[in-house]
Amino acid sequence: GAASRPQQMASAAAAEEEATLEALAYTLIRITSLLLLGYVSARHLLPPGAQSGISAFVGTLALPALLFSSIAILQWDAVDWTIVAAVMLAKALTLACCVGVGVLITPRPANAGAEILNGAVLALLAVSSDDLGLGLPVMSALYGRGSRYVSQLFVIVPLHNLLVNPALLSLLALGCAQRRSSAGGGRAELGPILRGVLRGLAGNPLVLAVLAGLATNLAGVARRGHAPTALPRALAEVSSALGAASPA
């Protein structure tokens, strides 16, 4: 009895670990299969122009619906702000390092804007991870969809869209503006560039979905003292159906 209890606990832990690894393996197989299927379909099966239509649907409806429905019912006490802060600090440091590397690797003499463009492109490649398309299914397989660790993604992704993306876009726009100004004999001004980036973000469906989800969540907090645990059924059905069509 007493002697077998540790063995039973060890067996249960081993079985749980095996089930987690099996779920992770099948998740990775599913992701890889979908990527290969998408590649083959784009090259050989879909008609010309279909890929842009699918991308528009995912970016305009599916992913925004997933973000909105997840943020609207996000329980803030499940968010580990230490993890969120660590991830965002890592993104900021990576961005800064990439800009520095871009300056160092640019051949001299450099064309106007070349250093900033090189750094911005490096940062774009290094910082723009697929937190939903890859992160969400992998984290869900490891910890379960309702886990507090999965909740971090729906804080990190909005912060990335609202803070990191504007910085990347501003750097790219500044580099392009410096190149054009040098060719035309003018001078690139930061103010119009930032206004243009902000106007673009104001019409971005992902940003609008984040803001709508946050407004819904905070309205529930103000009214009931806690975030909503579920959306109205009709809205939940529509957003769930659209969100299920996203790569995540």
Short mmCIF file of C-alpha atoms in Angstrom, two decimals:
data_model
loop_
_atom_site.label_atom_id
_atom_site.label_comp_id
_atom_site.label_asym_id
_atom_site.label_seq_id
_atom_site.Cartn_x
_atom_site.Cartn_y
_atom_site.Cartn_z
CA GLY A 1 0.00 0.00 0.00
CA ALA A 2 2.22 2.81 1.26
CA ALA A 3 5.22 1.53 -0.66
CA SER A 4 3.28 1.33 -3.93
CA ARG A 5 1.85 4.85 -3.66
CA PRO A 6 5.05 6.59 -4.87
CA GLN A 7 5.19 4.09 -7.73
CA GLN A 8 1.59 4.88 -8.66
CA MET A 9 2.32 8.60 -8.60
CA ALA A 10 5.43 8.10 -10.73
CA SER A 11 3.45 5.99 -13.20
CA ALA A 12 0.71 8.63 -13.38
CA ALA A 13 3.29 11.38 -13.98
CA ALA A 14 4.99 9.30 -16.68
CA ALA A 15 1.65 8.63 -18.36
CA GLU A 16 0.76 12.33 -18.27
CA GLU A 17 4.14 13.28 -19.74
CA GLU A 18 3.74 10.68 -22.48
CA ALA A 19 0.25 11.99 -23.33
CA THR A 20 1.58 15.57 -23.48
CA LEU A 21 4.43 14.60 -25.78
CA GLU A 22 2.05 12.63 -27.98
CA ALA A 23 -0.29 15.64 -28.23
CA LEU A 24 2.68 17.87 -29.09
CA ALA A 25 3.89 15.44 -31.76
CA TYR A 26 0.47 15.32 -33.42
CA THR A 27 0.22 19.11 -33.25
CA LEU A 28 3.58 19.51 -35.00
CA ILE A 29 2.51 16.94 -37.61
CA ARG A 30 -0.70 18.89 -38.20
CA ILE A 31 1.12 22.22 -38.54
CA THR A 32 3.73 20.77 -40.91
CA SER A 33 1.06 19.03 -42.98
CA LEU A 34 -0.96 22.22 -43.32
CA LEU A 35 2.12 24.18 -44.37
CA LEU A 36 3.00 21.59 -47.01
CA LEU A 37 -0.60 21.41 -48.19
CA GLY A 38 -0.74 25.19 -48.45
CA TYR A 39 2.49 25.29 -50.43
CA VAL A 40 1.37 22.58 -52.86
CA SER A 41 -2.08 24.15 -53.22
CA ALA A 42 -0.63 27.59 -53.95
CA ARG A 43 1.78 26.18 -56.54
CA HIS A 44 -0.36 23.57 -58.29
CA LEU A 45 -4.02 23.47 -57.19
CA LEU A 46 -5.39 26.96 -56.60
CA PRO A 47 -6.13 29.32 -59.49
CA PRO A 48 -4.15 32.57 -59.84
CA GLY A 49 -5.32 35.18 -57.38
CA ALA A 50 -6.81 32.66 -54.95
CA GLN A 51 -3.90 33.00 -52.54
CA SER A 52 -4.44 36.73 -52.12
CA GLY A 53 -8.13 36.12 -51.45
CA ILE A 54 -7.38 33.52 -48.77
CA SER A 55 -4.79 35.81 -47.17
CA ALA A 56 -7.30 38.68 -47.16
CA PHE A 57 -9.94 36.48 -45.52
CA VAL A 58 -7.55 35.29 -42.81
CA GLY A 59 -6.10 38.74 -42.09
CA THR A 60 -9.38 40.63 -42.31
CA LEU A 61 -11.87 38.22 -40.70
CA ALA A 62 -10.48 34.99 -39.27
CA LEU A 63 -7.56 36.20 -37.15
CA PRO A 64 -9.37 39.37 -35.98
CA ALA A 65 -12.32 37.20 -34.88
CA LEU A 66 -9.96 34.90 -32.93
CA LEU A 67 -8.25 37.86 -31.26
CA PHE A 68 -11.52 39.62 -30.42
CA SER A 69 -13.23 36.57 -28.92
CA SER A 70 -10.14 35.60 -26.89
CA ILE A 71 -9.35 39.08 -25.54
CA ALA A 72 -12.99 39.86 -24.75
CA ILE A 73 -13.16 36.99 -22.21
CA LEU A 74 -9.52 37.10 -21.07
CA GLN A 75 -9.28 36.71 -17.29
CA TRP A 76 -6.64 39.16 -16.16
CA ASP A 77 -5.80 37.27 -12.98
CA ALA A 78 -4.60 34.39 -15.19
CA VAL A 79 -2.00 36.61 -16.86
CA ASP A 80 1.56 36.32 -15.58
CA TRP A 81 2.84 39.83 -16.20
CA THR A 82 6.42 38.75 -15.48
CA ILE A 83 6.32 36.47 -18.53
CA VAL A 84 4.69 39.17 -20.64
CA ALA A 85 7.26 41.77 -19.58
CA ALA A 86 10.14 39.37 -20.24
CA VAL A 87 8.90 38.55 -23.74
CA MET A 88 8.30 42.20 -24.66
CA LEU A 89 11.72 43.21 -23.27
CA ALA A 90 13.34 40.45 -25.33
CA LYS A 91 11.54 41.71 -28.45
CA ALA A 92 12.66 45.30 -27.77
CA LEU A 93 16.29 44.27 -27.19
CA THR A 94 16.27 42.09 -30.31
CA LEU A 95 14.90 44.98 -32.36
CA ALA A 96 17.56 47.35 -31.04
CA CYS A 97 20.35 44.82 -31.66
CA CYS A 98 19.15 44.20 -35.22
CA VAL A 99 19.19 47.92 -35.97
CA GLY A 100 22.75 48.09 -34.63
CA VAL A 101 23.81 45.09 -36.71
CA GLY A 102 22.19 46.67 -39.76
CA VAL A 103 24.37 49.74 -39.28
CA LEU A 104 27.50 47.63 -38.88
CA ILE A 105 26.98 45.37 -41.91
CA THR A 106 26.01 48.12 -44.34
CA PRO A 107 28.87 48.64 -46.83
CA ARG A 108 30.51 52.07 -46.87
CA PRO A 109 29.90 54.49 -48.42
CA ALA A 110 26.22 53.75 -47.85
CA ASN A 111 23.26 55.21 -49.69
CA ALA A 112 20.89 57.35 -47.64
CA GLY A 113 18.53 55.19 -45.61
CA ALA A 114 20.44 51.95 -46.30
CA GLU A 115 21.55 51.46 -42.68
CA ILE A 116 18.06 51.93 -41.27
CA LEU A 117 16.49 49.73 -43.94
CA ASN A 118 18.97 46.91 -43.33
CA GLY A 119 18.40 47.07 -39.59
CA ALA A 120 14.62 47.25 -39.97
CA VAL A 121 14.53 44.23 -42.28
CA LEU A 122 16.72 42.22 -39.89
CA ALA A 123 14.47 43.21 -36.98
CA LEU A 124 11.36 42.29 -38.96
CA LEU A 125 12.74 38.81 -39.61
CA ALA A 126 13.95 38.32 -36.03
CA VAL A 127 11.06 39.76 -34.03
CA SER A 128 7.96 38.86 -36.04
CA SER A 129 7.36 35.37 -34.69
CA ASP A 130 4.14 33.51 -35.51
CA ASP A 131 2.77 33.65 -31.98
CA LEU A 132 -0.72 32.54 -32.99
CA GLY A 133 -0.19 30.30 -36.01
CA LEU A 134 2.54 28.26 -34.28
CA GLY A 135 2.56 29.40 -30.67
CA LEU A 136 -1.11 28.85 -29.90
CA PRO A 137 -1.40 25.22 -31.09
CA VAL A 138 1.94 24.24 -29.52
CA MET A 139 1.16 25.89 -26.17
CA SER A 140 -2.34 24.41 -26.20
CA ALA A 141 -0.90 20.93 -26.80
CA LEU A 142 1.58 21.32 -23.95
CA TYR A 143 -0.60 22.99 -21.33
CA GLY A 144 -4.21 22.82 -22.56
CA ARG A 145 -6.21 25.56 -24.29
CA GLY A 146 -7.55 26.93 -21.01
CA SER A 147 -4.13 27.14 -19.37
CA ARG A 148 -2.85 30.38 -17.89
CA TYR A 149 0.23 30.01 -20.08
CA VAL A 150 -1.92 30.17 -23.21
CA SER A 151 -3.53 33.33 -21.84
CA GLN A 152 -0.17 35.09 -22.10
CA LEU A 153 -0.33 34.82 -25.91
CA PHE A 154 -3.47 36.95 -26.04
CA VAL A 155 -1.64 39.70 -24.17
CA ILE A 156 1.70 39.38 -26.02
CA VAL A 157 0.16 39.37 -29.51
CA PRO A 158 -1.85 42.61 -29.00
CA LEU A 159 1.18 44.31 -27.44
CA HIS A 160 3.26 43.21 -30.41
CA ASN A 161 0.68 44.66 -32.81
CA LEU A 162 0.37 47.92 -30.88
CA LEU A 163 4.03 48.53 -29.96
CA VAL A 164 6.51 46.44 -31.95
CA ASN A 165 4.85 46.60 -35.36
CA PRO A 166 4.57 50.43 -35.33
CA ALA A 167 8.28 50.66 -34.46
CA LEU A 168 9.21 48.31 -37.32
CA LEU A 169 6.97 50.10 -39.81
CA SER A 170 8.32 53.50 -38.74
CA LEU A 171 11.92 52.34 -39.28
CA LEU A 172 11.09 50.92 -42.71
CA ALA A 173 9.20 54.09 -43.70
CA LEU A 174 12.02 56.31 -42.41
CA GLY A 175 14.63 54.40 -44.41
CA CYS A 176 12.54 54.61 -47.59
CA ALA A 177 11.86 58.31 -47.01
CA GLN A 178 15.57 59.03 -46.55
CA ARG A 179 16.33 57.21 -49.78
CA ARG A 180 13.68 59.16 -51.72
CA SER A 181 14.69 62.47 -50.15
CA SER A 182 18.34 61.91 -51.01
CA ALA A 183 17.44 61.19 -54.62
CA GLY A 184 15.27 64.31 -54.79
CA GLY A 185 17.55 66.57 -52.80
CA GLY A 186 15.09 66.94 -49.92
CA ARG A 187 15.04 65.90 -46.27
CA ALA A 188 13.01 63.11 -44.62
CA GLU A 189 10.78 64.32 -41.77
CA LEU A 190 9.79 61.97 -38.97
CA GLY A 191 6.43 63.60 -38.18
CA PRO A 192 4.63 62.75 -41.45
CA ILE A 193 6.09 59.24 -41.31
CA LEU A 194 4.70 58.58 -37.84
CA ARG A 195 1.32 60.02 -38.80
CA GLY A 196 1.20 57.74 -41.84
CA VAL A 197 2.06 54.69 -39.72
CA LEU A 198 -0.61 55.57 -37.16
CA ARG A 199 -3.21 56.08 -39.91
CA GLY A 200 -2.37 52.64 -41.27
CA LEU A 201 -2.70 51.06 -37.83
CA ALA A 202 -6.02 52.79 -37.24
CA GLY A 203 -7.47 50.88 -40.19
CA ASN A 204 -5.73 47.57 -39.47
CA PRO A 205 -8.32 44.82 -38.76
CA LEU A 206 -6.06 43.12 -36.21
CA VAL A 207 -5.60 46.34 -34.25
CA LEU A 208 -9.31 47.12 -34.41
CA ALA A 209 -10.13 43.59 -33.19
CA VAL A 210 -7.71 43.99 -30.27
CA LEU A 211 -9.25 47.33 -29.28
CA ALA A 212 -12.81 45.99 -29.61
CA GLY A 213 -11.97 42.93 -27.52
CA LEU A 214 -10.28 45.07 -24.88
CA ALA A 215 -13.26 47.46 -24.76
CA THR A 216 -15.67 44.52 -24.34
CA ASN A 217 -13.50 43.02 -21.61
CA LEU A 218 -13.09 46.25 -19.65
CA ALA A 219 -16.81 47.02 -19.98
CA GLY A 220 -17.50 43.69 -18.28
CA VAL A 221 -14.96 44.47 -15.56
CA ALA A 222 -16.57 47.87 -14.94
CA ARG A 223 -20.09 46.41 -14.85
CA ARG A 224 -19.55 43.13 -12.96
CA GLY A 225 -16.17 43.52 -11.32
CA HIS A 226 -14.60 40.81 -13.50
CA ALA A 227 -14.06 40.06 -17.18
CA PRO A 228 -16.88 38.30 -19.07
CA THR A 229 -16.64 34.51 -18.97
CA ALA A 230 -18.48 34.18 -22.29
CA LEU A 231 -19.72 36.32 -25.16
CA PRO A 232 -23.40 36.54 -26.09
CA ARG A 233 -24.28 33.29 -27.87
CA ALA A 234 -24.88 34.73 -31.33
CA LEU A 235 -21.63 36.71 -31.24
CA ALA A 236 -19.75 33.75 -29.81
CA GLU A 237 -21.01 31.43 -32.58
CA VAL A 238 -19.98 33.81 -35.35
CA SER A 239 -16.57 34.69 -33.90
CA SER A 240 -15.88 31.03 -33.08
CA ALA A 241 -16.67 29.93 -36.63
CA LEU A 242 -14.48 32.65 -38.13
CA GLY A 243 -11.68 32.09 -35.62
CA ALA A 244 -11.66 28.35 -36.36
CA ALA A 245 -10.77 29.17 -39.98
CA SER A 246 -7.56 30.93 -38.93
CA PRO A 247 -4.19 29.13 -39.11
CA ALA A 248 -4.11 29.03 -35.31
#
